Short mmCIF file of C-alpha atoms and ligand atoms in Angstrom, two decimals:
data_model
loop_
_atom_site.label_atom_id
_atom_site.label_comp_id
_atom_site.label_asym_id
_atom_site.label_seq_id
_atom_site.Cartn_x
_atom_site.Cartn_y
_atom_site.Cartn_z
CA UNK A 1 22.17 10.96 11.69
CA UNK A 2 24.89 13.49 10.99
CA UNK A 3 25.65 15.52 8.04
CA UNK A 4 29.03 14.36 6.79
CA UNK A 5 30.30 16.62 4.84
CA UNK A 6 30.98 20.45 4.77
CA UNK A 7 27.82 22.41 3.33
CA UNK A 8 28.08 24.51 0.89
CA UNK A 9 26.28 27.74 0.88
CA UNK A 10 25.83 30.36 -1.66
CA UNK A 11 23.75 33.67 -0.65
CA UNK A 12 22.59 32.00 2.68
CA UNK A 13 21.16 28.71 0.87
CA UNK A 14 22.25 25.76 0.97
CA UNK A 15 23.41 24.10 -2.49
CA UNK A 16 23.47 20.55 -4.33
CA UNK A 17 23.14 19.14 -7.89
CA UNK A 18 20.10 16.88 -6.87
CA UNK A 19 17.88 17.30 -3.21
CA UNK A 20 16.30 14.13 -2.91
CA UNK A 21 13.13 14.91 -0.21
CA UNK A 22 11.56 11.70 1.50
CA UNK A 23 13.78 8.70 2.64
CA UNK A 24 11.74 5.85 1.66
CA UNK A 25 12.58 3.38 -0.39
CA UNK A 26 11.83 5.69 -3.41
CA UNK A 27 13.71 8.28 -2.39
CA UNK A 28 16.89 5.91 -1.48
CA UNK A 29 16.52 4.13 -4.38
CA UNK A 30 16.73 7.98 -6.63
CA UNK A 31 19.61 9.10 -3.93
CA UNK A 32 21.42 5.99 -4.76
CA UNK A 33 20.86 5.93 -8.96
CA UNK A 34 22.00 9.60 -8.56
CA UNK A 35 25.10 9.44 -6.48
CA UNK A 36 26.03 6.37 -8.84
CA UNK A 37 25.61 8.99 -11.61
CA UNK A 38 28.27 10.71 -10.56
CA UNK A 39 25.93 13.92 -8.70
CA UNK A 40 25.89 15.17 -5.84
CA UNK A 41 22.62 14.22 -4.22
CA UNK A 42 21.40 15.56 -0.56
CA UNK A 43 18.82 13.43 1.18
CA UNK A 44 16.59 15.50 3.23
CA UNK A 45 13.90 13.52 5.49
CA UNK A 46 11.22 15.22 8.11
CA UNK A 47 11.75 11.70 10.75
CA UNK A 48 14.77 11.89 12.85
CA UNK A 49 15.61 8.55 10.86
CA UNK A 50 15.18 6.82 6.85
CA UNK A 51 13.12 4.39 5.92
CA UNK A 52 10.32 3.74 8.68
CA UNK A 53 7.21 2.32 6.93
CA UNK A 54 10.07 0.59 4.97
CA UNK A 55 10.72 -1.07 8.38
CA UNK A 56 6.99 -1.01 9.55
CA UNK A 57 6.59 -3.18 6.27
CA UNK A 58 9.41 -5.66 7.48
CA UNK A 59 7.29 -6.50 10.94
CA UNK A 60 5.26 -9.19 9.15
CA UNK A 61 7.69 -10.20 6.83
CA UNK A 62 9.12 -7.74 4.26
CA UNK A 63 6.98 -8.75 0.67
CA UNK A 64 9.85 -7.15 -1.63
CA UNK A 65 8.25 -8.15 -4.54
CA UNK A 66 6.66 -11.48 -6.47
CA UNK A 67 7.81 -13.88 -9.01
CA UNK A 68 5.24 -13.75 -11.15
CA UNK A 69 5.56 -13.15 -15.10
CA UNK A 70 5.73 -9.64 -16.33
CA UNK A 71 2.52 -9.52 -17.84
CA UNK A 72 0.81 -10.77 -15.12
CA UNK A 73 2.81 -8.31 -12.86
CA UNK A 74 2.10 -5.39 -14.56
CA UNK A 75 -1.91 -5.75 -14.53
CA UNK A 76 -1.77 -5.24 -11.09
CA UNK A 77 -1.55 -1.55 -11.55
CA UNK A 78 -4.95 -1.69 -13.52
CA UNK A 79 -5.36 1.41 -15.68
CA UNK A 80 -1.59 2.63 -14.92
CA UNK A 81 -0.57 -0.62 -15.88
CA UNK A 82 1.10 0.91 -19.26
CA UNK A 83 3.26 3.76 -16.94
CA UNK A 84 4.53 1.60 -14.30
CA UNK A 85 5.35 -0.92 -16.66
CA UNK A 86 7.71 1.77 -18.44
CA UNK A 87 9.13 1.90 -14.34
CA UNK A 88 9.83 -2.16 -14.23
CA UNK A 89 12.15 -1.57 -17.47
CA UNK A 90 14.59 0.05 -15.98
CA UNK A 91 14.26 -1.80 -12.75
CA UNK A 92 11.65 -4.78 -12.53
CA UNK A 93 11.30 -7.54 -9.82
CA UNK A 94 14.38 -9.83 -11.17
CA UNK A 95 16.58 -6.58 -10.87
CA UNK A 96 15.28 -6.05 -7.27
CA UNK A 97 16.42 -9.30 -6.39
CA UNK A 98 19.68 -8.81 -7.70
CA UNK A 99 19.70 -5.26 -5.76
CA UNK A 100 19.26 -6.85 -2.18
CA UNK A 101 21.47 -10.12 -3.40
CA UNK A 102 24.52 -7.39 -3.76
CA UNK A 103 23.76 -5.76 -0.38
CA UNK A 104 24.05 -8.91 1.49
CA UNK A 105 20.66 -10.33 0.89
CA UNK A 106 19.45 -13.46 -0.23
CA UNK A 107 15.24 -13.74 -1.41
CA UNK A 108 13.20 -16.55 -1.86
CA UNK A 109 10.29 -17.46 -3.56
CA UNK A 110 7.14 -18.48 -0.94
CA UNK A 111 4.21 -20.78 -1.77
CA UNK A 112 2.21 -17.90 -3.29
CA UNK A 113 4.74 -16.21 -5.50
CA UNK A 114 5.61 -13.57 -3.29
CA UNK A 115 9.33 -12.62 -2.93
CA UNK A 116 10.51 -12.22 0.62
CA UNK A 117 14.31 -11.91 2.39
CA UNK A 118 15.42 -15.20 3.26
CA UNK A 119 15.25 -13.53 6.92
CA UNK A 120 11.91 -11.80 6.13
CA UNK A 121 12.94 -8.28 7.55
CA UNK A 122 14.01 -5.16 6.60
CA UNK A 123 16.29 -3.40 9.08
CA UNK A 124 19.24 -5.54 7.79
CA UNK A 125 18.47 -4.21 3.86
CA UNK A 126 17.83 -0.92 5.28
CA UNK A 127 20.92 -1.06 6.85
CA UNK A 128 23.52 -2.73 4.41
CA UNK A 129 21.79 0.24 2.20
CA UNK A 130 22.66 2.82 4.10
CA UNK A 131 26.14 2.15 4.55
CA UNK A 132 26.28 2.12 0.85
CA UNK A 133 24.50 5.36 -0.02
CA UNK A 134 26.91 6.85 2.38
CA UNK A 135 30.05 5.63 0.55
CA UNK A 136 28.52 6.85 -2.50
CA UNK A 137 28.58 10.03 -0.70
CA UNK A 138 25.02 10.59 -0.28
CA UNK A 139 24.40 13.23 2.52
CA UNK A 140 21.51 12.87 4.48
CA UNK A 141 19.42 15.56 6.91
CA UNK A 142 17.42 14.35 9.04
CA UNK A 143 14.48 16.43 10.87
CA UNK A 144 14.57 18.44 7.81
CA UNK A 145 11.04 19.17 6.63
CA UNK A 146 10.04 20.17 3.63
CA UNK A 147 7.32 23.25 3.46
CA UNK A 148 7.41 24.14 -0.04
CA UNK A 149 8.98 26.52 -2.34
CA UNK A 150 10.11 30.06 -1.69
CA UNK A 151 7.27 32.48 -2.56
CA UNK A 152 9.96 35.11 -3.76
CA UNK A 153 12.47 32.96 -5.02
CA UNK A 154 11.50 31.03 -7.56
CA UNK A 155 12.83 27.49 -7.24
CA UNK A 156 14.44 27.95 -3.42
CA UNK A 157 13.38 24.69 -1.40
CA UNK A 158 12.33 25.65 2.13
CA UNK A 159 12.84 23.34 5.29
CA UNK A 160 12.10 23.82 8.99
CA UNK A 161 15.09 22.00 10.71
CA UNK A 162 15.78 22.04 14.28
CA UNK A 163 18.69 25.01 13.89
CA UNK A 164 15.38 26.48 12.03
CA UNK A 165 14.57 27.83 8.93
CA UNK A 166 16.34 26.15 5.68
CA UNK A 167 16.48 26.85 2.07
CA UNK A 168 18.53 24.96 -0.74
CA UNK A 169 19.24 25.36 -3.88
CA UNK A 170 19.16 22.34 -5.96
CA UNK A 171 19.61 21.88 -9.88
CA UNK A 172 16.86 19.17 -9.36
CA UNK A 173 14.61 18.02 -6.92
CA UNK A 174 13.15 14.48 -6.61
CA UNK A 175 10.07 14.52 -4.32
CA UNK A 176 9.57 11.00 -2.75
CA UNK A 177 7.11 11.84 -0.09
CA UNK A 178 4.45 9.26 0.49
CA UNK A 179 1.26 8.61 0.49
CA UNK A 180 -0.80 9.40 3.07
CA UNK A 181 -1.26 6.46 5.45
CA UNK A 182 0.18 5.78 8.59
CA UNK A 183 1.35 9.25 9.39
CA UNK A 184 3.33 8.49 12.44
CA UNK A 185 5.84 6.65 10.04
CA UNK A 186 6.11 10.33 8.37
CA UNK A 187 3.46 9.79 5.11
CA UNK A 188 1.30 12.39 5.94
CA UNK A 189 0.06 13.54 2.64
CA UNK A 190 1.07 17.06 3.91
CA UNK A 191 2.79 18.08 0.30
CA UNK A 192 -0.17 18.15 -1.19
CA UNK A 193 -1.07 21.76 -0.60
CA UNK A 194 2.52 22.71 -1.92
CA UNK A 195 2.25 20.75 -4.83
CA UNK A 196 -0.98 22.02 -5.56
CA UNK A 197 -0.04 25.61 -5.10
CA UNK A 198 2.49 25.13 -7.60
CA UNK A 199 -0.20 23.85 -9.94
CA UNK A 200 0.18 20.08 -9.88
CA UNK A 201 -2.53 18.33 -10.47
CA UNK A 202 -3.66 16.15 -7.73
CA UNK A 203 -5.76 13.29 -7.55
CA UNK A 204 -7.32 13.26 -3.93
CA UNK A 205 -5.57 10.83 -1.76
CA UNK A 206 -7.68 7.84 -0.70
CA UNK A 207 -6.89 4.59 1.51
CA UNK A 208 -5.85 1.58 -0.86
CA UNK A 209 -5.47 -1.98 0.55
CA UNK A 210 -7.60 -0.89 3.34
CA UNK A 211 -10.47 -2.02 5.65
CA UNK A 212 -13.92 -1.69 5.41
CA UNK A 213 -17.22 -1.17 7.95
CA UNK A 214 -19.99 -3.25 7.59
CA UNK A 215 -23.21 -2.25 7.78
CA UNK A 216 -25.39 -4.78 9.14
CA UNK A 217 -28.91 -4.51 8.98
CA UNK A 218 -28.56 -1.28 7.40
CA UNK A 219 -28.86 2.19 7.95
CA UNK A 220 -26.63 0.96 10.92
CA UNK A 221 -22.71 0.72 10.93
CA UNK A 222 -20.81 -1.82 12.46
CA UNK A 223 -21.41 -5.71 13.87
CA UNK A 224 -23.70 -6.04 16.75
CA UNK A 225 -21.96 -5.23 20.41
CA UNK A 226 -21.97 -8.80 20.91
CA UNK A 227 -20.30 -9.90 17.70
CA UNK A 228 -17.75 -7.25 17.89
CA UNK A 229 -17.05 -8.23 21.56
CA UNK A 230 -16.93 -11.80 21.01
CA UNK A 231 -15.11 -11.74 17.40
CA UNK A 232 -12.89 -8.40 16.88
CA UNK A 233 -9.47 -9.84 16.23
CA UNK A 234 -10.70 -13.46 14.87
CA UNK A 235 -9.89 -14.34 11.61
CA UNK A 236 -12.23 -16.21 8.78
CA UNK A 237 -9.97 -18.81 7.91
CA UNK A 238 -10.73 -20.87 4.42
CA UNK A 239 -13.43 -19.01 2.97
CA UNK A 240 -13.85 -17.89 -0.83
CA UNK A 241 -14.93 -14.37 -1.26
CA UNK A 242 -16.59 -12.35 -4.14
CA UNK A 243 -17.27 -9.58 -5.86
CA UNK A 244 -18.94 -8.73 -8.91
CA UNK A 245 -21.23 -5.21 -9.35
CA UNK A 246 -20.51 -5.04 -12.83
CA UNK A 247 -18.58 -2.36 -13.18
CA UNK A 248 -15.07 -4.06 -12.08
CA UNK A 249 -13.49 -6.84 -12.96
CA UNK A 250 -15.43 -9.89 -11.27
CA UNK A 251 -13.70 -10.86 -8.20
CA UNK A 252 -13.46 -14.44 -6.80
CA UNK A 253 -10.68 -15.86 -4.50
CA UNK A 254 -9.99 -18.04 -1.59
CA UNK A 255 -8.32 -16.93 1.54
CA UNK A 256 -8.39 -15.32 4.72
CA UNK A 257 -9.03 -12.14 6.31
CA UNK A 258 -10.31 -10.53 9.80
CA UNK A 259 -12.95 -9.41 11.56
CA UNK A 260 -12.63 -5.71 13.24
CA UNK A 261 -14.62 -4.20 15.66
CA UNK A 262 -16.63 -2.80 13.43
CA UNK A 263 -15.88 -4.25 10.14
CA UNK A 264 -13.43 -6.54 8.20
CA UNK A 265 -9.68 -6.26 7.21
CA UNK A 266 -6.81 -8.41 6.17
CA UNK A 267 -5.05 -9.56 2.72
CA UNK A 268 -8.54 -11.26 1.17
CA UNK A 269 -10.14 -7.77 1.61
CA UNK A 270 -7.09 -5.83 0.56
CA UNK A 271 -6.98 -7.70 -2.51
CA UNK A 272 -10.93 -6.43 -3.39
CA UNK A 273 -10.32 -3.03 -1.82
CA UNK A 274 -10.12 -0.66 -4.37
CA UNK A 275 -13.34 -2.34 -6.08
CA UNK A 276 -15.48 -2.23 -3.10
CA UNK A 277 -14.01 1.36 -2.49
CA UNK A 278 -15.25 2.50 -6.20
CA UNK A 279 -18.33 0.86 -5.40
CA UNK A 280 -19.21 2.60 -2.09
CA UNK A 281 -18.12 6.35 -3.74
CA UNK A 282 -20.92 5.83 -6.25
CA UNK A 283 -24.04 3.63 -4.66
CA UNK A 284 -22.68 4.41 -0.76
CA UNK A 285 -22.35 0.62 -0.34
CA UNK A 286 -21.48 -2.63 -1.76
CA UNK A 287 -21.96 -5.86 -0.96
CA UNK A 288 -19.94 -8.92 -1.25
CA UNK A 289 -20.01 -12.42 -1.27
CA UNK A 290 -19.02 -14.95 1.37
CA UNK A 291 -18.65 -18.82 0.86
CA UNK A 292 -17.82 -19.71 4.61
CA UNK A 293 -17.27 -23.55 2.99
CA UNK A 294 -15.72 -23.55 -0.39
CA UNK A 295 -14.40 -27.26 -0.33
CA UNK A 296 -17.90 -28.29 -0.24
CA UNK A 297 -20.50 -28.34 -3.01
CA UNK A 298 -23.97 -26.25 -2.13
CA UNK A 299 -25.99 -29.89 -2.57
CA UNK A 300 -23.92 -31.51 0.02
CA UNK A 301 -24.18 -28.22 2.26
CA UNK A 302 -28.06 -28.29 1.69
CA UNK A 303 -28.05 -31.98 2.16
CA UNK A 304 -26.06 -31.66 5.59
CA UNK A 305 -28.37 -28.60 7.09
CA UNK A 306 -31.33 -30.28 6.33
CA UNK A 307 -30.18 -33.45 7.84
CA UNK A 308 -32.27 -34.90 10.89
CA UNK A 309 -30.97 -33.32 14.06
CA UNK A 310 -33.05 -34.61 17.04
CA UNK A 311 -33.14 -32.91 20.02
CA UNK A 312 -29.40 -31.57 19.16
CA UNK A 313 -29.25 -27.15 19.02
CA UNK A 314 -29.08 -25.95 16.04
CA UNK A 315 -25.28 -25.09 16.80
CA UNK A 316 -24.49 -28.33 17.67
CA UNK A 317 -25.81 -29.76 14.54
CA UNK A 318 -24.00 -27.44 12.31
CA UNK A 319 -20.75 -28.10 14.29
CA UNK A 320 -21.12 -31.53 13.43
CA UNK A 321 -22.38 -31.71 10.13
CA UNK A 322 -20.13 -28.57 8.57
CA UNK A 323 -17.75 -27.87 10.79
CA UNK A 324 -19.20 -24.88 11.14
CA UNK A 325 -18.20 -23.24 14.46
CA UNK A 326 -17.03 -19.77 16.06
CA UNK A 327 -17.02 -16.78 13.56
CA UNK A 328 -18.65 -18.42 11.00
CA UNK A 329 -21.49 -19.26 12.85
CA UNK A 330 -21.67 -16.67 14.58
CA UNK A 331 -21.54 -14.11 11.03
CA UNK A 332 -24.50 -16.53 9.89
CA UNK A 333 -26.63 -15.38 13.27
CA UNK A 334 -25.46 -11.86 12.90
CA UNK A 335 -26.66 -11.50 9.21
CA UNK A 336 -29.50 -14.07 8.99
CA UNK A 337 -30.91 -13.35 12.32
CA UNK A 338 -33.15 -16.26 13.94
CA UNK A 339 -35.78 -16.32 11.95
CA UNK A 340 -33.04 -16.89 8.57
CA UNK A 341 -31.20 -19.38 10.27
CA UNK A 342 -34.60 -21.40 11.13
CA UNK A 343 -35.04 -21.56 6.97
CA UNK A 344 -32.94 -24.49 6.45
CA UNK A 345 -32.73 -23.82 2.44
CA UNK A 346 -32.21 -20.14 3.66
CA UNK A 347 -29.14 -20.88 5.52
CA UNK A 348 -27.60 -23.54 2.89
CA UNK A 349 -27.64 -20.69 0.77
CA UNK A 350 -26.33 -18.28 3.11
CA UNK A 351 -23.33 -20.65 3.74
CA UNK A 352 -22.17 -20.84 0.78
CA UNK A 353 -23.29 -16.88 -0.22
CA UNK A 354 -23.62 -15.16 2.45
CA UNK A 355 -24.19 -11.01 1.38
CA UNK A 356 -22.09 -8.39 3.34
CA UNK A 357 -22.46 -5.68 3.24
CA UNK A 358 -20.18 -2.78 3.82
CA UNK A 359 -20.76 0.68 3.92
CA UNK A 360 -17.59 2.85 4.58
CA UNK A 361 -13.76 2.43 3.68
CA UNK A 362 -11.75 2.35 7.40
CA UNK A 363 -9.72 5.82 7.37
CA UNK A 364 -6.93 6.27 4.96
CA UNK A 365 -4.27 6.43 8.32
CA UNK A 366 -5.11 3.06 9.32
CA UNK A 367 -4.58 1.93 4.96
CA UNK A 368 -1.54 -0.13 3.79
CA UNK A 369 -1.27 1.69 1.11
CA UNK A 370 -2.92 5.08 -0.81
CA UNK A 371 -4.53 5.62 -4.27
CA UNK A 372 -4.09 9.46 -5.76
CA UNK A 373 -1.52 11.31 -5.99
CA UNK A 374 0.49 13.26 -8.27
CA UNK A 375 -1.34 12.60 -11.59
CA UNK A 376 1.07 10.37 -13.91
CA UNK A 377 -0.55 13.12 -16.56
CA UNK A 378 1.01 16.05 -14.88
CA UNK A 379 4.58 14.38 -15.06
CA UNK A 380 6.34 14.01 -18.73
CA UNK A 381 7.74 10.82 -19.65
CA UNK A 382 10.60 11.25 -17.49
CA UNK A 383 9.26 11.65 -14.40
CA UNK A 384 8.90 15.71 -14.47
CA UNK A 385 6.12 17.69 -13.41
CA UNK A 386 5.31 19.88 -16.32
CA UNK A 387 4.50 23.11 -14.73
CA UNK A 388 7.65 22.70 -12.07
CA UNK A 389 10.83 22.12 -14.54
CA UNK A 390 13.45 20.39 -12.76
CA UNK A 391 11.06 18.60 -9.83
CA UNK A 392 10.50 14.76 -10.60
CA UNK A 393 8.31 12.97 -8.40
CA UNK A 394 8.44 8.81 -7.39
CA UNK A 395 6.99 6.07 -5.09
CA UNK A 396 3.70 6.04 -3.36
CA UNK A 397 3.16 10.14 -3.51
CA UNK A 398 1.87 9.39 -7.45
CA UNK A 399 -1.48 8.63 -8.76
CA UNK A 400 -1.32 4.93 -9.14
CA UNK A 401 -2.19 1.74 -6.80
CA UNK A 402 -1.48 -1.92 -6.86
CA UNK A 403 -2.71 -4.76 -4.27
CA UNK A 404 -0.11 -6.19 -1.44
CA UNK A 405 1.68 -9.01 -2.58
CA UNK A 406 5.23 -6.76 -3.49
CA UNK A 407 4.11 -4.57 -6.00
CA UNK A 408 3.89 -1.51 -3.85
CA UNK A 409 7.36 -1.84 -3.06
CA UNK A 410 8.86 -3.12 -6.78
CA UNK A 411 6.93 0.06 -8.22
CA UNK A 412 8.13 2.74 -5.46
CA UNK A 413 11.47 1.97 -5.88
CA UNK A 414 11.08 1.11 -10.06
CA UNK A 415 9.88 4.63 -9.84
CA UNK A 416 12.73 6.05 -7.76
CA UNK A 417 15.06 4.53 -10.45
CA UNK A 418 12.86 6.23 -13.54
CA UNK A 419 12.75 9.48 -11.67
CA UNK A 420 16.76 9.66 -11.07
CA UNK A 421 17.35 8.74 -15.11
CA UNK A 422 14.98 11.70 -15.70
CA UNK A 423 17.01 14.15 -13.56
CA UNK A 424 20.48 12.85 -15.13
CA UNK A 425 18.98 13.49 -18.80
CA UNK A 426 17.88 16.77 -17.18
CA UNK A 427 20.61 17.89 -15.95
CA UNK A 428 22.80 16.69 -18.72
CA UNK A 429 20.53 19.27 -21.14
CA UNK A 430 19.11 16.09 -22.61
CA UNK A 431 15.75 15.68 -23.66
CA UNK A 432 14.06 18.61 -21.99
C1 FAD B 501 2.05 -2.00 7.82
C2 FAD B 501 2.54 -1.91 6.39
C3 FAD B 501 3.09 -3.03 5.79
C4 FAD B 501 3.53 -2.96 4.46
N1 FAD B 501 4.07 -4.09 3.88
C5 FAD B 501 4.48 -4.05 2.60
C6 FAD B 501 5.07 -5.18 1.99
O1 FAD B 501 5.32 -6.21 2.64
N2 FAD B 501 5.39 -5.12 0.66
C7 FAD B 501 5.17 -3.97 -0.09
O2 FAD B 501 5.44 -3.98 -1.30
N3 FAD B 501 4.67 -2.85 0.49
C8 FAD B 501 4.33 -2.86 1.80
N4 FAD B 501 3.82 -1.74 2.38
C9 FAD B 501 3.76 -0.49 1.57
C10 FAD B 501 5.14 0.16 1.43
O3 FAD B 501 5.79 0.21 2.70
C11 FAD B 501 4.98 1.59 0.87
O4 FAD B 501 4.27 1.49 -0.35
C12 FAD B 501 6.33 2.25 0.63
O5 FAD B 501 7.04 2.41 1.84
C13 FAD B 501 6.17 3.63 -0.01
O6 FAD B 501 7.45 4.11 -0.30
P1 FAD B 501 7.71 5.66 -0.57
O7 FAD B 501 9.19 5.83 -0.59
O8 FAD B 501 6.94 6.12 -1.74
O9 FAD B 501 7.09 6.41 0.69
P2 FAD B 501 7.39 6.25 2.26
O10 FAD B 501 8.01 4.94 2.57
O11 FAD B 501 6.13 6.61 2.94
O12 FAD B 501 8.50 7.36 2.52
C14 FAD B 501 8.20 8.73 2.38
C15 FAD B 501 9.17 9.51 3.26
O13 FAD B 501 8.98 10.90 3.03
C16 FAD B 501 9.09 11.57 4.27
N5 FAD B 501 8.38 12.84 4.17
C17 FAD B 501 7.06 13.06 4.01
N6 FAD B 501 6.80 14.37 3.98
C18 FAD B 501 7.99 15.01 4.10
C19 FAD B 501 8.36 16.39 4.12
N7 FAD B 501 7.46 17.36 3.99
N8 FAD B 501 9.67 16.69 4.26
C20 FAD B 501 10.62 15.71 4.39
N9 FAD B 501 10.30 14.41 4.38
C21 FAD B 501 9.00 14.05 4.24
C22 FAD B 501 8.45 10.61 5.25
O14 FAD B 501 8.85 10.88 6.58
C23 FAD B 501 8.93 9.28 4.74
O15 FAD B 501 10.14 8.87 5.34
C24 FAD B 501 3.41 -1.76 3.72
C25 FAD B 501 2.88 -0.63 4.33
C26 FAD B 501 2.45 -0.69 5.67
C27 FAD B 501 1.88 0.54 6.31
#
């Protein structure tokens, strides 16, 4: 992508009202509230091109946001619930509808609330928002890395760009930088050390909406060789899964998720993630509950395992009773071994609660999403880190998290719009 128009330079740096570093949705979203301002806004991105996760997020069907009520909406940040919700103000999930409805794109509603494009992707919003930040005059560097500040001069933005070393001058600064999953998109979590040099505090980044290892027949990790052979891949379709250790919220829903070689993933575990995460950072493990049959009752499951089966395998009769086939048999022999699955009242039990355990959070790379961050307490109420006056920060690179469903998105880009109303009352001597 090209610069397109004429830098301007003033003792060998660069200059601009606002440089707007990281071109994911929360940074586009801040380029494009700023350029409507009326400012001049540079858009400086390490990738050769915007948006990628953006587009990553589009491959199975881009979850802009969901329909349901605010209040219900904003307790999915948990305890930054009262922050974010200060975000969806200015720019909640009705407005973000009416955002992609003006570039060209229509949303619907799907059968669980969530809000996707009527075509489910991304590259055409991505697009039809590009060609508007440019008219709005938005200039954009690509392959321009960000490395920190000047150590001499204090504010100077330094970049490694491939006609080398950069530095700008901006009036403000808007960090929109990432998390730190999924590094090959560009979120690598890198900025961390800058901030912190600065003296930003910094929550430690962690892997949100992520999967887990089991531990099966502890102190070991993973399924056995032959379950992970056999299974890695399948999903558990129709099962209920819970939660409850006390110190979180008590967790119970139906739905599906997948096993891994060496563990489970997928939107049923995403959406107890950052519980079983707490739990394993303070007992090393935590264990959850499996109903592999929710539609039926645990008298008629009982009732059906203990009924007569001849000379018919044990598989056979379960098959035939329950339904009960594939993975889910199988995840019965893996946990009860032979002699649990021989205990008819044992396994009726097991059916319908069957304990996993997991013992390790699957690396933050391979996460949806990350918790940590910037800490929302080192930022005013604008947006502005208190120690760096003039540097707001947005989107994933703060210290909040949400579950999938569209609130990662709806708050990245509700923050992106906070953030650029914090550098235009900045910059217009407002508040600060
Ligand atoms: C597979 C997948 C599917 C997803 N699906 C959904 C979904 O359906 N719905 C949803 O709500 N969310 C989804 N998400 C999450 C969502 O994509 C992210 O939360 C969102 O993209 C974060 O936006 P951001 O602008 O804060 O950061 P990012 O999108 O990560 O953008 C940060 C940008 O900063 C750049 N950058 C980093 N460091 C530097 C540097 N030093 N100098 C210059 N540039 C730098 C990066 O290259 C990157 O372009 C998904 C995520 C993944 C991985």
């Amino acid at each position: 992508m090209e610069t397109d128009v004429m830098d301007s330079f003033e003792s060998g740096a660069m200059c601009c009202d606002v440089a707007v570093i990281g071109a994911g949705p929360a940074g586009l979203m801040a380029a494009e509230r700023l350029a409507g301002a009326g400012l001049g806004v540079r858009l400086f991105e390490a990738k050769p091109s915007v948006g990628r996760k953006f587009l990553m997020a589009g491959k199975g069907g881009l979850n802009l946001t969901h329909s349901e009520a605010m209040p219900a909406f904003a307790s999915r940040f948990g305890g930054r619930a009262a922050s974010v919700s200060r975000w969806l103000e200015s720019f909640g999930p009705d407005q973000l509808r009416d955002w992609a409805r003006a570039l060209g794109v229509e949303t619907f509603v799907g059968s669980s609330g969530r809000v996707f494009p009527v075509d489910m992707k991304a590259a055409p919003l991505l697009r039809a928002w590009l060609v508007r930040l440019r008219a709005q005059g938005v200039t954009m560097h690509m392959r321009h890395r960000w490395l920190g500040w000047d150590a001499s001069q204090d504010g100077l933005l330094r970049f490694d760009t491939p006609a080398g070393p950069l530095a700008v001058r901006a009036r403000a600064v808007v960090l929109a930088l990432g998390g730190g999953s999924w590094a090959r998109l560009g979120s690598d979590g890198a900025w961390t050390q800058a901030l912190a040099a600065r003296g930003v505090e910094i929550a430690p980044l962690q892997p949100a909406n992520c999967g887990f290892d089991v531990g099966v027949g502890l102190p070991a990790r993973g399924w056995s060789a032959h379950f992970a052979e056999r299974f890695a891949g399948q999903p558990f379709k129709s099962v209920a899964l819970s939660f409850d250790d006390g110190h979180c919220a008590p967790f119970s829903r139906k739905g599906e998720f997948v096993a891994t070689a060496t563990g489970i993933e997928g939107s049923l575990v995403y959406a107890v993630s950052a519980a079983l995460r707490e739990a394993i950072a303070r007992d090393g493990q935590a264990t959850l509950m499996l109903d592999l049959l929710p539609q039926l009752s645990p008298e008629r499951v009982l009732a059906e395992v203990r009924h007569p089966r001849g000379s018919r395998s044990l598989s056979s009769h379960l098959k035939g009773r329950l339904g009960l086939d594939g993975i889910k048999a199988a995840v019965l022999y893996e946990i009860l071994g032979k002699e649990g699955m021989a205990d008819a009242e044992r396994l009726a039990r097991a059916i319908k609660a069957l304990p996993v355990t997991v013992v390790a959070t699957r690396p933050i790379d391979e996460a949806i999403s990350t918790a940590g961050g910037v800490r929302l307490e080192a930022l005013d109420e604008h947006g502005m880190c208190l120690v760096a006056p003039g540097v707001f920060c947005a989107g994933e690179m703060l210290d909040w998290e949400a579950p999938t469903g569209g609130y990662l998105l709806t708050a990245c880009m509700a923050s992106g719009v906070h953030a650029a109303q914090g550098v235009a009352r900045y910059l217009k001597g407002g508040v600060h």
